[in-house]
PDB file of C-alpha atoms and ligand atoms in Angstrom:
ATOM      1  CA  MET R 125      94.918 110.437  90.011  1.00  0.00           C
ATOM      2  CA  GLU R 126      96.595 113.668  91.117  1.00  0.00           C
ATOM      3  CA  LYS R 127      96.277 114.690  94.773  1.00  0.00           C
ATOM      4  CA  ILE R 128      95.922 118.337  95.733  1.00  0.00           C
ATOM      5  CA  LEU R 129      95.911 120.397  98.900  1.00  0.00           C
ATOM      6  CA  ALA R 130      93.740 123.449  98.154  1.00  0.00           C
ATOM      7  CA  PRO R 131      93.970 126.124 100.875  1.00  0.00           C
ATOM      8  CA  SER R 132      90.764 128.103 101.383  1.00  0.00           C
ATOM      9  CA  LEU R 133      91.298 131.858 101.230  1.00  0.00           C
ATOM     10  CA  LEU R 134      88.291 132.300 103.509  1.00  0.00           C
ATOM     11  CA  ALA R 135      90.679 131.683 106.398  1.00  0.00           C
ATOM     12  CA  GLY R 136      93.126 134.309 105.115  1.00  0.00           C
ATOM     13  CA  ASN R 137      93.321 137.945 106.167  1.00  0.00           C
ATOM     14  CA  HIS R 138      90.387 139.721 104.489  1.00  0.00           C
ATOM     15  CA  ALA R 139      92.083 143.109 104.844  1.00  0.00           C
ATOM     16  CA  ASP R 140      94.998 141.711 102.878  1.00  0.00           C
ATOM     17  CA  LEU R 141      93.790 138.838 100.713  1.00  0.00           C
ATOM     18  CA  LYS R 142      96.524 139.528  98.187  1.00  0.00           C
ATOM     19  CA  SER R 143      99.190 138.569 100.745  1.00  0.00           C
ATOM     20  CA  SER R 144      97.196 135.563 101.940  1.00  0.00           C
ATOM     21  CA  LEU R 145      97.042 134.386  98.336  1.00  0.00           C
ATOM     22  CA  LYS R 146     100.733 134.985  97.728  1.00  0.00           C
ATOM     23  CA  GLU R 147     101.617 133.036 100.841  1.00  0.00           C
ATOM     24  CA  VAL R 148      99.909 129.962  99.388  1.00  0.00           C
ATOM     25  CA  GLU R 149     101.767 130.274  96.114  1.00  0.00           C
ATOM     26  CA  ASP R 150     105.073 130.839  97.910  1.00  0.00           C
ATOM     27  CA  ASP R 151     104.406 127.682  99.925  1.00  0.00           C
ATOM     28  CA  GLY R 152     104.415 125.774  96.653  1.00  0.00           C
ATOM     29  CA  ARG R 153     100.713 125.024  96.367  1.00  0.00           C
ATOM     30  CA  SER R 154      99.029 124.916  92.956  1.00  0.00           C
ATOM     31  CA  TRP R 155      95.370 125.532  93.881  1.00  0.00           C
ATOM     32  CA  ILE R 156      93.466 128.150  95.867  1.00  0.00           C
ATOM     33  CA  HIS R 157      89.869 127.503  96.969  1.00  0.00           C
ATOM     34  CA  LEU R 158      87.623 130.589  96.871  1.00  0.00           C
ATOM     35  CA  ASP R 159      84.373 130.521  98.858  1.00  0.00           C
ATOM     36  CA  LEU R 160      81.506 132.729  97.687  1.00  0.00           C
ATOM     37  CA  MET R 161      78.473 133.117  99.941  1.00  0.00           C
ATOM     38  CA  ASP R 162      75.165 134.869  99.432  1.00  0.00           C
ATOM     39  CA  GLY R 163      73.514 135.013 102.861  1.00  0.00           C
ATOM     40  CA  HIS R 164      70.625 132.907 101.451  1.00  0.00           C
ATOM     41  CA  PHE R 165      71.913 129.454 100.662  1.00  0.00           C
ATOM     42  CA  VAL R 166      74.300 129.846 103.600  1.00  0.00           C
ATOM     43  CA  PRO R 167      73.916 132.106 106.638  1.00  0.00           C
ATOM     44  CA  ASN R 168      77.005 134.189 105.904  1.00  0.00           C
ATOM     45  CA  LEU R 169      78.624 136.514 103.364  1.00  0.00           C
ATOM     46  CA  SER R 170      82.199 136.394 102.150  1.00  0.00           C
ATOM     47  CA  PHE R 171      83.474 138.266  99.110  1.00  0.00           C
ATOM     48  CA  GLY R 172      82.258 138.758  95.549  1.00  0.00           C
ATOM     49  CA  PRO R 173      83.334 138.411  91.921  1.00  0.00           C
ATOM     50  CA  GLN R 174      85.203 141.722  91.995  1.00  0.00           C
ATOM     51  CA  THR R 175      87.486 140.294  94.668  1.00  0.00           C
ATOM     52  CA  VAL R 176      88.162 137.206  92.561  1.00  0.00           C
ATOM     53  CA  SER R 177      88.797 139.365  89.512  1.00  0.00           C
ATOM     54  CA  ASP R 178      91.191 141.702  91.352  1.00  0.00           C
ATOM     55  CA  LEU R 179      93.085 138.760  92.853  1.00  0.00           C
ATOM     56  CA  ARG R 180      93.467 137.027  89.479  1.00  0.00           C
ATOM     57  CA  PRO R 181      96.427 138.975  88.032  1.00  0.00           C
ATOM     58  CA  ASN R 182      98.343 138.513  91.288  1.00  0.00           C
ATOM     59  CA  SER R 183      98.588 134.774  91.062  1.00  0.00           C
ATOM     60  CA  ASN R 184      99.203 131.746  88.894  1.00  0.00           C
ATOM     61  CA  LEU R 185      97.306 129.502  91.288  1.00  0.00           C
ATOM     62  CA  PHE R 186      94.423 127.443  89.900  1.00  0.00           C
ATOM     63  CA  PHE R 187      91.236 129.267  90.959  1.00  0.00           C
ATOM     64  CA  ASP R 188      88.822 126.712  92.436  1.00  0.00           C
ATOM     65  CA  VAL R 189      85.645 128.752  92.895  1.00  0.00           C
ATOM     66  CA  HIS R 190      82.985 127.338  95.229  1.00  0.00           C
ATOM     67  CA  LEU R 191      79.652 129.097  94.770  1.00  0.00           C
ATOM     68  CA  MET R 192      77.474 128.747  97.871  1.00  0.00           C
ATOM     69  CA  LEU R 193      74.618 130.645  96.260  1.00  0.00           C
ATOM     70  CA  ALA R 194      70.879 129.988  96.041  1.00  0.00           C
ATOM     71  CA  ARG R 195      70.935 131.111  92.368  1.00  0.00           C
ATOM     72  CA  PRO R 196      74.423 130.556  90.965  1.00  0.00           C
ATOM     73  CA  ASP R 197      72.893 130.596  87.475  1.00  0.00           C
ATOM     74  CA  LEU R 198      72.198 134.334  87.876  1.00  0.00           C
ATOM     75  CA  TYR R 199      75.804 135.137  88.813  1.00  0.00           C
ATOM     76  CA  LEU R 200      77.823 132.949  86.480  1.00  0.00           C
ATOM     77  CA  GLU R 201      78.917 135.633  84.061  1.00  0.00           C
ATOM     78  CA  PRO R 202      80.943 137.738  86.534  1.00  0.00           C
ATOM     79  CA  PHE R 203      82.668 134.618  87.889  1.00  0.00           C
ATOM     80  CA  ILE R 204      83.492 133.480  84.362  1.00  0.00           C
ATOM     81  CA  GLN R 205      84.888 136.943  83.563  1.00  0.00           C
ATOM     82  CA  ALA R 206      86.811 136.994  86.848  1.00  0.00           C
ATOM     83  CA  GLY R 207      89.123 134.205  85.673  1.00  0.00           C
ATOM     84  CA  SER R 208      87.715 131.199  87.545  1.00  0.00           C
ATOM     85  CA  GLU R 209      89.210 127.931  86.329  1.00  0.00           C
ATOM     86  CA  LEU R 210      86.775 125.614  88.071  1.00  0.00           C
ATOM     87  CA  ILE R 211      83.293 126.636  89.172  1.00  0.00           C
ATOM     88  CA  THR R 212      81.434 124.419  91.634  1.00  0.00           C
ATOM     89  CA  ILE R 213      77.692 124.796  92.170  1.00  0.00           C
ATOM     90  CA  HIS R 214      75.408 123.158  94.751  1.00  0.00           C
ATOM     91  CA  LEU R 215      72.631 120.721  93.930  1.00  0.00           C
ATOM     92  CA  GLU R 216      70.344 121.650  96.869  1.00  0.00           C
ATOM     93  CA  PRO R 217      68.816 124.921  95.638  1.00  0.00           C
ATOM     94  CA  GLU R 218      66.218 124.952  92.851  1.00  0.00           C
ATOM     95  CA  TYR R 219      67.465 126.200  89.509  1.00  0.00           C
ATOM     96  CA  ASP R 220      68.392 124.488  86.241  1.00  0.00           C
ATOM     97  CA  HIS R 221      71.478 122.529  87.332  1.00  0.00           C
ATOM     98  CA  LEU R 222      72.158 120.995  83.938  1.00  0.00           C
ATOM     99  CA  ALA R 223      71.877 124.259  81.992  1.00  0.00           C
ATOM    100  CA  THR R 224      74.158 125.941  84.530  1.00  0.00           C
ATOM    101  CA  LEU R 225      76.770 123.179  84.234  1.00  0.00           C
ATOM    102  CA  ASN R 226      76.623 123.426  80.462  1.00  0.00           C
ATOM    103  CA  LYS R 227      77.102 127.171  80.584  1.00  0.00           C
ATOM    104  CA  ILE R 228      80.203 126.798  82.755  1.00  0.00           C
ATOM    105  CA  ARG R 229      81.635 124.147  80.447  1.00  0.00           C
ATOM    106  CA  SER R 230      80.930 126.123  77.290  1.00  0.00           C
ATOM    107  CA  ALA R 231      82.872 129.058  78.761  1.00  0.00           C
ATOM    108  CA  GLY R 232      85.890 126.711  78.813  1.00  0.00           C
ATOM    109  CA  ILE R 233      85.819 126.359  82.605  1.00  0.00           C
ATOM    110  CA  LYS R 234      85.968 123.101  84.549  1.00  0.00           C
ATOM    111  CA  THR R 235      82.734 122.059  86.231  1.00  0.00           C
ATOM    112  CA  GLY R 236      82.082 121.017  89.810  1.00  0.00           C
ATOM    113  CA  LEU R 237      78.988 119.840  91.688  1.00  0.00           C
ATOM    114  CA  ALA R 238      78.625 119.995  95.457  1.00  0.00           C
ATOM    115  CA  ILE R 239      76.354 118.660  98.187  1.00  0.00           C
ATOM    116  CA  ASN R 240      76.084 119.354 101.906  1.00  0.00           C
ATOM    117  CA  PRO R 241      76.845 116.655 104.501  1.00  0.00           C
ATOM    118  CA  ASP R 242      73.229 115.554 104.903  1.00  0.00           C
ATOM    119  CA  THR R 243      72.212 115.627 101.229  1.00  0.00           C
ATOM    120  CA  SER R 244      71.851 112.274  99.482  1.00  0.00           C
ATOM    121  CA  VAL R 245      74.784 111.223  97.314  1.00  0.00           C
ATOM    122  CA  ASP R 246      72.237 109.994  94.728  1.00  0.00           C
ATOM    123  CA  LEU R 247      71.812 113.580  93.531  1.00  0.00           C
ATOM    124  CA  PHE R 248      75.228 113.324  91.867  1.00  0.00           C
ATOM    125  CA  PHE R 249      74.521 110.149  89.918  1.00  0.00           C
ATOM    126  CA  PRO R 250      72.956 111.663  86.760  1.00  0.00           C
ATOM    127  CA  TYR R 251      76.015 113.882  86.282  1.00  0.00           C
ATOM    128  CA  LEU R 252      78.975 111.611  86.970  1.00  0.00           C
ATOM    129  CA  ASP R 253      79.982 111.325  83.325  1.00  0.00           C
ATOM    130  CA  GLN R 254      79.928 115.083  82.745  1.00  0.00           C
ATOM    131  CA  VAL R 255      81.653 116.813  85.656  1.00  0.00           C
ATOM    132  CA  ASP R 256      85.300 117.443  86.422  1.00  0.00           C
ATOM    133  CA  LEU R 257      84.900 117.527  90.190  1.00  0.00           C
ATOM    134  CA  ILE R 258      82.508 116.303  92.852  1.00  0.00           C
ATOM    135  CA  LEU R 259      82.596 118.186  96.157  1.00  0.00           C
ATOM    136  CA  CYS R 260      81.374 116.465  99.304  1.00  0.00           C
ATOM    137  CA  MET R 261      81.024 119.089 102.042  1.00  0.00           C
ATOM    138  CA  THR R 262      82.330 117.791 105.356  1.00  0.00           C
ATOM    139  CA  VAL R 263      80.687 120.648 107.331  1.00  0.00           C
ATOM    140  CA  ASN R 264      77.478 122.587 106.768  1.00  0.00           C
ATOM    141  CA  PRO R 265      78.771 125.422 104.608  1.00  0.00           C
ATOM    142  CA  GLY R 266      78.898 129.008 105.773  1.00  0.00           C
ATOM    143  CA  PHE R 267      81.745 129.217 108.238  1.00  0.00           C
ATOM    144  CA  GLY R 268      85.341 128.128 108.518  1.00  0.00           C
ATOM    145  CA  GLY R 269      86.662 126.452 111.634  1.00  0.00           C
ATOM    146  CA  GLN R 270      83.927 123.822 112.142  1.00  0.00           C
ATOM    147  CA  SER R 271      84.498 120.123 112.913  1.00  0.00           C
ATOM    148  CA  PHE R 272      84.997 117.565 110.166  1.00  0.00           C
ATOM    149  CA  LYS R 273      82.022 115.217 109.711  1.00  0.00           C
ATOM    150  CA  GLY R 274      83.564 111.802 109.139  1.00  0.00           C
ATOM    151  CA  TYR R 275      80.317 110.132 108.053  1.00  0.00           C
ATOM    152  CA  VAL R 276      80.560 111.999 104.737  1.00  0.00           C
ATOM    153  CA  LEU R 277      83.379 109.646 103.740  1.00  0.00           C
ATOM    154  CA  GLU R 278      80.768 106.947 103.163  1.00  0.00           C
ATOM    155  CA  LYS R 279      79.595 109.039 100.181  1.00  0.00           C
ATOM    156  CA  VAL R 280      83.156 109.449  98.990  1.00  0.00           C
ATOM    157  CA  ARG R 281      83.591 105.666  99.057  1.00  0.00           C
ATOM    158  CA  GLU R 282      80.409 105.211  97.024  1.00  0.00           C
ATOM    159  CA  LEU R 283      81.532 107.784  94.453  1.00  0.00           C
ATOM    160  CA  SER R 284      84.986 106.300  94.241  1.00  0.00           C
ATOM    161  CA  LYS R 285      83.499 102.828  93.692  1.00  0.00           C
ATOM    162  CA  ARG R 286      81.328 104.112  90.847  1.00  0.00           C
ATOM    163  CA  ARG R 287      84.250 105.996  89.351  1.00  0.00           C
ATOM    164  CA  ASN R 288      86.342 102.830  89.234  1.00  0.00           C
ATOM    165  CA  ALA R 289      83.519 100.695  87.908  1.00  0.00           C
ATOM    166  CA  GLU R 290      82.523 103.116  85.140  1.00  0.00           C
ATOM    167  CA  ASP R 291      85.899 104.678  84.447  1.00  0.00           C
ATOM    168  CA  TYR R 292      84.744 108.221  85.194  1.00  0.00           C
ATOM    169  CA  SER R 293      87.395 110.896  85.483  1.00  0.00           C
ATOM    170  CA  PHE R 294      86.001 113.378  88.067  1.00  0.00           C
ATOM    171  CA  LEU R 295      88.102 114.395  91.052  1.00  0.00           C
ATOM    172  CA  ILE R 296      86.608 114.023  94.532  1.00  0.00           C
ATOM    173  CA  GLU R 297      87.027 117.025  96.838  1.00  0.00           C
ATOM    174  CA  VAL R 298      86.277 117.373 100.549  1.00  0.00           C
ATOM    175  CA  ASP R 299      85.780 120.782 102.171  1.00  0.00           C
ATOM    176  CA  GLY R 300      85.221 121.712 105.805  1.00  0.00           C
ATOM    177  CA  GLY R 301      87.183 121.007 108.953  1.00  0.00           C
ATOM    178  CA  VAL R 302      89.873 119.125 107.031  1.00  0.00           C
ATOM    179  CA  GLY R 303      93.257 118.854 108.752  1.00  0.00           C
ATOM    180  CA  PRO R 304      96.324 116.611 108.611  1.00  0.00           C
ATOM    181  CA  GLN R 305      94.670 114.188 111.043  1.00  0.00           C
ATOM    182  CA  HIS R 306      92.017 113.332 108.405  1.00  0.00           C
ATOM    183  CA  VAL R 307      94.303 112.688 105.468  1.00  0.00           C
ATOM    184  CA  GLU R 308      94.680 108.957 105.879  1.00  0.00           C
ATOM    185  CA  GLU R 309      90.977 108.120 106.124  1.00  0.00           C
ATOM    186  CA  CYS R 310      90.209 110.534 103.269  1.00  0.00           C
ATOM    187  CA  LEU R 311      92.826 108.966 100.994  1.00  0.00           C
ATOM    188  CA  ASP R 312      91.500 105.501 101.840  1.00  0.00           C
ATOM    189  CA  ALA R 313      87.999 106.617 100.877  1.00  0.00           C
ATOM    190  CA  GLY R 314      89.170 108.059  97.529  1.00  0.00           C
ATOM    191  CA  VAL R 315      89.580 111.806  98.099  1.00  0.00           C
ATOM    192  CA  ASP R 316      91.756 113.698  95.581  1.00  0.00           C
ATOM    193  CA  VAL R 317      91.390 117.367  96.583  1.00  0.00           C
ATOM    194  CA  PHE R 318      91.675 118.460 100.208  1.00  0.00           C
ATOM    195  CA  VAL R 319      90.327 121.945 100.934  1.00  0.00           C
ATOM    196  CA  ALA R 320      91.787 123.331 104.150  1.00  0.00           C
ATOM    197  CA  GLY R 321      91.175 126.796 105.551  1.00  0.00           C
ATOM    198  CA  THR R 322      91.762 127.133 109.270  1.00  0.00           C
ATOM    199  CA  SER R 323      94.133 124.181 109.574  1.00  0.00           C
ATOM    200  CA  TYR R 324      96.266 125.533 106.729  1.00  0.00           C
ATOM    201  CA  TYR R 325      96.529 129.197 107.660  1.00  0.00           C
ATOM    202  CA  ASN R 326      97.080 128.373 111.327  1.00  0.00           C
ATOM    203  CA  SER R 327     100.107 126.207 110.711  1.00  0.00           C
ATOM    204  CA  SER R 328     103.789 126.834 110.053  1.00  0.00           C
ATOM    205  CA  GLN R 329     105.395 126.513 106.652  1.00  0.00           C
ATOM    206  CA  ASP R 330     106.966 123.199 107.680  1.00  0.00           C
ATOM    207  CA  GLU R 331     103.634 121.825 108.825  1.00  0.00           C
ATOM    208  CA  ARG R 332     102.010 122.957 105.587  1.00  0.00           C
ATOM    209  CA  ALA R 333     104.658 121.178 103.534  1.00  0.00           C
ATOM    210  CA  LYS R 334     104.209 118.047 105.615  1.00  0.00           C
ATOM    211  CA  PHE R 335     100.427 118.285 105.148  1.00  0.00           C
ATOM    212  CA  ALA R 336     100.867 118.600 101.370  1.00  0.00           C
ATOM    213  CA  ARG R 337     103.266 115.650 101.236  1.00  0.00           C
ATOM    214  CA  SER R 338     100.871 113.531 103.281  1.00  0.00           C
ATOM    215  CA  VAL R 339      98.048 114.050 100.791  1.00  0.00           C
ATOM    216  CA  GLY R 340     100.454 112.943  98.041  1.00  0.00           C
ATOM    217  CA  GLU R 341     101.173 116.306  96.446  1.00  0.00           C
ATOM    218  CA  LYS R 342     104.317 116.254  94.392  1.00  0.00           C
ATOM    219  CA  PHE R 343     106.453 119.379  94.594  1.00  0.00           C
TER     220      PHE R 343
HETATM  221  C1  DX5 U1372      82.751 126.336 104.364  1.00  0.00           C
HETATM  222  C2  DX5 U1372      83.657 126.659 103.181  1.00  0.00           C
HETATM  223  C3  DX5 U1372      85.005 126.090 103.345  1.00  0.00           C
HETATM  224  C4  DX5 U1372      85.791 126.705 104.449  1.00  0.00           C
HETATM  225  C5  DX5 U1372      86.666 125.634 105.009  1.00  0.00           C
HETATM  226  O1  DX5 U1372      81.620 127.087 104.274  1.00  0.00           O
HETATM  227  O2  DX5 U1372      83.095 126.122 102.002  1.00  0.00           O
HETATM  228  O3  DX5 U1372      85.770 126.117 102.133  1.00  0.00           O
HETATM  229  O4  DX5 U1372      86.583 127.775 104.046  1.00  0.00           O
HETATM  230  O5  DX5 U1372      87.280 126.151 106.118  1.00  0.00           O
HETATM  231  P1  DX5 U1372      87.823 125.232 107.289  1.00  0.00           P
HETATM  232  O6  DX5 U1372      88.937 124.395 106.679  1.00  0.00           O
HETATM  233  O7  DX5 U1372      88.281 126.207 108.283  1.00  0.00           O
HETATM  234  O8  DX5 U1372      86.693 124.368 107.741  1.00  0.00           O
HETATM  235 ZN1   ZN U1373      84.440 125.823 100.038  1.00  0.00          ZN
END
């Protein structure tokens, strides 16, 4: 399975997101993680679909869009139009999860499902044969720069076990507080996509390359 280091633009310079995006591409990365917040599902706001849309023509990076919204179903259209390549929605809020997943897929966009650190992994089980990515949050979403919650890796191990047993093809992503010091335990547990905001933007180009090599990225 491919391994990916996906820098989170949330930790970039919000007065110059275009440069923060370019930096990631120049570093040789293939994915960018984009965090959308609504001030309801999470106690913070970030940027909106217009930002994603305006960034799109500036980059060939794969747009991994993480919707931290109480009603992602009401905002899908602008994120589809904005050029998202993967849209991840959370299972905690109440809305029609299945219909929303189907709408993303029928727009030709890869589908992702996410849960917070203290949400039961069982919520994923009905969907394992129909999603492209499973996101296990390793912090409570809303803010960059928090500490990695290692107990979440127990869920990753469970998902990885089921994936092997049933031959599912979803990628497993972790997001929140991830740094080079967590790579080994994450790889052991079965993680494929490593989202890193603060630890990525705060390191040198050499350290970033080393980080990417340690997750198993080929470049
Ligand atoms: C958390 C976001 C993360 C965040 C990660 O609410 O979903 O993607 O940007 O940032 P760090 O790596 O700084 O925890
Ligand atoms: Zn995220």
